[in-house]
Coordinates of C-alpha atoms in Angstrom, one line a residue:
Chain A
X16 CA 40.3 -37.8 -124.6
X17 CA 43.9 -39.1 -125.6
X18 CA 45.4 -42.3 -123.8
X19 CA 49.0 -43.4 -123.6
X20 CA 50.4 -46.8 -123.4
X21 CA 54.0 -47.7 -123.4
X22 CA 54.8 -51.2 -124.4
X23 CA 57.5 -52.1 -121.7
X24 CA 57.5 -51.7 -118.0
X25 CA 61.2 -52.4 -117.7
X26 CA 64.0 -52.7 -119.8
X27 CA 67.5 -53.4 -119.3
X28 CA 70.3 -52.8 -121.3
X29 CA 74.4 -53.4 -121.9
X30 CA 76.3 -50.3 -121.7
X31 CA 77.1 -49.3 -125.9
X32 CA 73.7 -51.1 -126.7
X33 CA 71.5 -49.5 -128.9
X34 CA 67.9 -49.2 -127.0
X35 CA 64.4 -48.7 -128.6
X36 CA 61.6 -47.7 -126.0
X37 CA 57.9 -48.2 -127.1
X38 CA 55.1 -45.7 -126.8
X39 CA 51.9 -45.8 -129.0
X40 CA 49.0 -43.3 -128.6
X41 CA 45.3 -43.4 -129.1
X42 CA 43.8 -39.4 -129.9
X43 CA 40.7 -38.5 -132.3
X44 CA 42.3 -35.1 -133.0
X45 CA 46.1 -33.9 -133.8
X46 CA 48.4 -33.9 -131.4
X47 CA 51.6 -33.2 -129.6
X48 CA 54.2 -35.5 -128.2
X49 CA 56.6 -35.7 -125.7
X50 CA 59.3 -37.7 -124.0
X51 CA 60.2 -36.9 -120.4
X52 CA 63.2 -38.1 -118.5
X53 CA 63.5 -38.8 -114.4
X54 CA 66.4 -39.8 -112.7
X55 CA 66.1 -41.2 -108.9
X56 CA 64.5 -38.5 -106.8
X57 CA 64.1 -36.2 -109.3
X58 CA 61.4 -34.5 -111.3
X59 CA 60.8 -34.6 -115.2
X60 CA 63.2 -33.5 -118.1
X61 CA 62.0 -32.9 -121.1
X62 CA 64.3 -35.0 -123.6
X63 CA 62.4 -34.3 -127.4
X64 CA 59.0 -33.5 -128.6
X65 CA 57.1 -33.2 -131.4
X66 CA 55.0 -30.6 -132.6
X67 CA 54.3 -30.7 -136.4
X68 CA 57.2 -31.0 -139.5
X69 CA 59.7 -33.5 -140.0
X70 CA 58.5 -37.1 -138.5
X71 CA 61.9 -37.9 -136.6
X72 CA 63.0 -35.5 -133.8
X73 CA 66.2 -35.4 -132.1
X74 CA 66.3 -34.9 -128.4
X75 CA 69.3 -34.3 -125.4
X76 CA 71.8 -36.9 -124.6
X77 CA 72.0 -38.8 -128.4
X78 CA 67.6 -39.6 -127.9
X79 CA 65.8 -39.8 -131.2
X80 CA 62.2 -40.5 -131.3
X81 CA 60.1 -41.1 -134.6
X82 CA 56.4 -40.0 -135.0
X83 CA 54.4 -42.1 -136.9
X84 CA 51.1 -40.9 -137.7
X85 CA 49.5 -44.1 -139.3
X86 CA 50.6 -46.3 -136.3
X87 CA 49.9 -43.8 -133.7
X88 CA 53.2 -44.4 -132.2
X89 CA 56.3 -42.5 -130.9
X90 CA 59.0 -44.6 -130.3
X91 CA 62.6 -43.6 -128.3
X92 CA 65.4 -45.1 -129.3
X93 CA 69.6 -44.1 -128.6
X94 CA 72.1 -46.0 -130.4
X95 CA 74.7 -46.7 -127.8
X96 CA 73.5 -46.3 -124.0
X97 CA 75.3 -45.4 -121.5
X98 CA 75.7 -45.9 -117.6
X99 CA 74.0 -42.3 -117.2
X100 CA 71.0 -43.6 -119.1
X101 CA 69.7 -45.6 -116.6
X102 CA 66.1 -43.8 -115.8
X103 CA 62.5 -44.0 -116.0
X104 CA 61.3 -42.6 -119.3
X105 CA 58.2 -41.2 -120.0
X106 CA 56.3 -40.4 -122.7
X107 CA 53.7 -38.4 -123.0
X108 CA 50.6 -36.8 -125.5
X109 CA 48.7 -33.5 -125.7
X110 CA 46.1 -32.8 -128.0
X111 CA 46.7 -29.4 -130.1
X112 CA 43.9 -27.4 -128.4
X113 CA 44.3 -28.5 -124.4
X114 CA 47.6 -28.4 -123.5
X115 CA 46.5 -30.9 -120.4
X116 CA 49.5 -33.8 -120.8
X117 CA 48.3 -37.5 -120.4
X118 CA 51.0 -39.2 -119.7
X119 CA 52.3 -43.5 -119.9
X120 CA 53.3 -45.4 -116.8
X121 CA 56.5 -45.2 -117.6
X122 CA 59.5 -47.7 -118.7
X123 CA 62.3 -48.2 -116.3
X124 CA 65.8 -48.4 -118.2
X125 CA 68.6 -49.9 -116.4
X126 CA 71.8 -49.8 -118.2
X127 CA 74.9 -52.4 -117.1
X128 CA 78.3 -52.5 -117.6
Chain B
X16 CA 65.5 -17.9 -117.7
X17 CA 62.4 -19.6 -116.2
X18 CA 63.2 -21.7 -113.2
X19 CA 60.6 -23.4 -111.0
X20 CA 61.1 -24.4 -106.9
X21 CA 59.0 -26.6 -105.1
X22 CA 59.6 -27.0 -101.4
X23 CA 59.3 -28.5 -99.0
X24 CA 61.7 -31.9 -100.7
X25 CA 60.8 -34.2 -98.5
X26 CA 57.7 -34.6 -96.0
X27 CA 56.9 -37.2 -93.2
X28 CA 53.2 -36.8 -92.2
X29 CA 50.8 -38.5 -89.4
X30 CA 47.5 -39.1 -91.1
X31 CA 44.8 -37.0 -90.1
X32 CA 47.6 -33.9 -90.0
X33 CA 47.2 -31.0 -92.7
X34 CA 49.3 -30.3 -95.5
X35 CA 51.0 -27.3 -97.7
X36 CA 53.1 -28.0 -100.6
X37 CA 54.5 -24.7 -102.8
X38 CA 55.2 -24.1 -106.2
X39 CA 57.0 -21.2 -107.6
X40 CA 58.0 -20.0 -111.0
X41 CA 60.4 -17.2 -111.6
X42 CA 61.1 -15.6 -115.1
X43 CA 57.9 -15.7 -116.5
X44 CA 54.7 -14.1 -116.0
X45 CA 51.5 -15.6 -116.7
X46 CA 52.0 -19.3 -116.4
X47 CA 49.8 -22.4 -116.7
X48 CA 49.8 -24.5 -113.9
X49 CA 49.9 -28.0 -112.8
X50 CA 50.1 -30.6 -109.8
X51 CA 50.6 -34.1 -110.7
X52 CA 51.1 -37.2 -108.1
X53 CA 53.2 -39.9 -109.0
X54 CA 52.6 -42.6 -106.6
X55 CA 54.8 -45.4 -106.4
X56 CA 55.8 -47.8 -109.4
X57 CA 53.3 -45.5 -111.9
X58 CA 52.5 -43.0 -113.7
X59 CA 52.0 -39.1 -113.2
X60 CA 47.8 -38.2 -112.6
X61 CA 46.9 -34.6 -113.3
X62 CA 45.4 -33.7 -109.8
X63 CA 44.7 -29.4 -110.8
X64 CA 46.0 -26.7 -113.3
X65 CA 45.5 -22.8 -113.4
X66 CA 45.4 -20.7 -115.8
X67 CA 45.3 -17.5 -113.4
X68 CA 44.9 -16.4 -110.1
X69 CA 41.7 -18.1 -108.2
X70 CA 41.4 -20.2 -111.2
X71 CA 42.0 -23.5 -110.6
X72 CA 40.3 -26.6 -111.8
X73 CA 40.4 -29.7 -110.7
X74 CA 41.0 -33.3 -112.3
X75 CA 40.1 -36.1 -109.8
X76 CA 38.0 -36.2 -107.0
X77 CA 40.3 -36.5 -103.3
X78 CA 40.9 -35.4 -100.8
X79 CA 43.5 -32.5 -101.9
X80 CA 42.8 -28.7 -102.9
X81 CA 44.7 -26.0 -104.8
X82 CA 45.4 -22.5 -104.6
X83 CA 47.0 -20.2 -106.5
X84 CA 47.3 -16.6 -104.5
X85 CA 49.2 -15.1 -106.5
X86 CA 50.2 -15.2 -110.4
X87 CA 53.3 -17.7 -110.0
X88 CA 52.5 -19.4 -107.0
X89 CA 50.9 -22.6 -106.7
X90 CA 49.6 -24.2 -103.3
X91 CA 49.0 -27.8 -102.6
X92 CA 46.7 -28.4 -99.5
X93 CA 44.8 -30.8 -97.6
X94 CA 42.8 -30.5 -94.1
X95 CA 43.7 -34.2 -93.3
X96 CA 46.0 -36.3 -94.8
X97 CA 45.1 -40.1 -95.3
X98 CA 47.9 -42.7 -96.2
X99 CA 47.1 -42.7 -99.9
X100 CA 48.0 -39.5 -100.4
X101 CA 51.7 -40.6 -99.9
X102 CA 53.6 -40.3 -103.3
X103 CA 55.8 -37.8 -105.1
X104 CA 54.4 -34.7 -105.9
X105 CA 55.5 -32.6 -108.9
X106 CA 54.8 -29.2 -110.1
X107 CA 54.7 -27.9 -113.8
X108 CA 54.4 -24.5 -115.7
X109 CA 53.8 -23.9 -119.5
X110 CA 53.6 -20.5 -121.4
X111 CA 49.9 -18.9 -121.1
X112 CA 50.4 -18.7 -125.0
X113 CA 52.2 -21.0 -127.4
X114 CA 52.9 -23.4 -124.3
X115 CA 52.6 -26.8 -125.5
X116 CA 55.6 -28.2 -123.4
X117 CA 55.5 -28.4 -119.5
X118 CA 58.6 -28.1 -117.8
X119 CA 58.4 -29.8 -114.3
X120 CA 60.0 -28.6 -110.7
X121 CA 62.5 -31.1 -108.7
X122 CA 59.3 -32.9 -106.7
X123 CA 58.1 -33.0 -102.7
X124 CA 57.8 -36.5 -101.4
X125 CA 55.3 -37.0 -99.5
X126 CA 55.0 -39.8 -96.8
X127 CA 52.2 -39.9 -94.8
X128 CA 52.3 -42.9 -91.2

């Protein structure tokens, strides 16, 4: 069974500040990975995933996220945060034959002016 | 395009009392489905997922059941509610085929006093 762990519980961040979010996987087979967004109240947005191909994935809302295989990690990161940014992030894994998601605690981005 | 409702948004519960929470898909035929609970300050839990009607299997031991009665309708029961069963509860559907990424509905909070 696949685990997820993110690195940081909470981060917080100056408006324009670039902001790198932490996720590393453990999985004995391939798999998928996501990274879900939720804003107060709200349920889950999908903001990039990645399948299978090129390594670095581009998302919604300027999110980037880079699979690294040998690491087993899938790290987040914008380049200049915004107000709007300020969210739990999640990120998640499947493995390829069980599309059951296992998903991190989550990391809690506040952005200030 | 697909969309997916969950109702009621918000629930205030006495413990002991029963409970129904609803999923619905539109646009789609076929879905996967899922209930997760995201209790306070964590991360989501896979409670159940369907693949079709009556199927339903189930990913922690609790004191919650699922239905699904018909092909894009999900149900969320319990017979008596106890106060750990208070958290936000979110609904998710993937493509029967192909459907790696889970697209989530806007949540029911659940408070049971």
């Amino acid at each position: 069974a696949q685990s997820v762990t993110q690195l940081d519980s909470q981060v917080p961040v100056f408006e324009e500040a670039p902001v790198e979010l932490r996720c590393n996987y453990s999985s004995s087979v391939s798999v998928y990975l996501f990274w879900y967004v939720q804003y107060p109240n709200q349920g889950l947005q999908l903001l990039l995933k990645y399948l299978s191909g090129s390594t670095l994935v581009k998302g919604i809302n300027g999110f980037e996220a880079e699979f690294n295989k040998s690491q087993t990690s899938f790290h987040l990161r914008k380049p200049s945060v915004h107000i709007s940014d300020t969210a739990e992030y999640f990120c998640a894994v499947s493995e390829t034959n069980d599309y059951k998601l296992s998903f991190g605690a989550g990391t809690t981005v506040t952005v200030r002016a | 395009s697909q969309t997916i409702h969950q109702w009621p948004a918000t629930l205030v519960q006495p413990v002991g009392s029963p409970l129904s929470l609803e999923c619905t898909v539109e646009g789609t035929s076929n879905p996967n489905l899922y209930w997760y609970r995201q209790a306070a300050g964590r991360g989501l839990q896979l409670l159940f997922y369907s693949v079709g009607i009556g199927q339903i299997s189930s990913e922690v031991p609790q004191n919650l059941s699922a239905s699904r009665p018909q092909d894009r309708q999900f149900i969320l029961s319990s017979k008596k509610l106890l106060l750990s069963d208070s958290g936000f509860y979110l609904c998710a559907w993937t493509q029967i085929r192909g459907g790696e990424t889970q697209y989530f509905g806007p949540g029911t909070r659940l408070l049971v006093l």
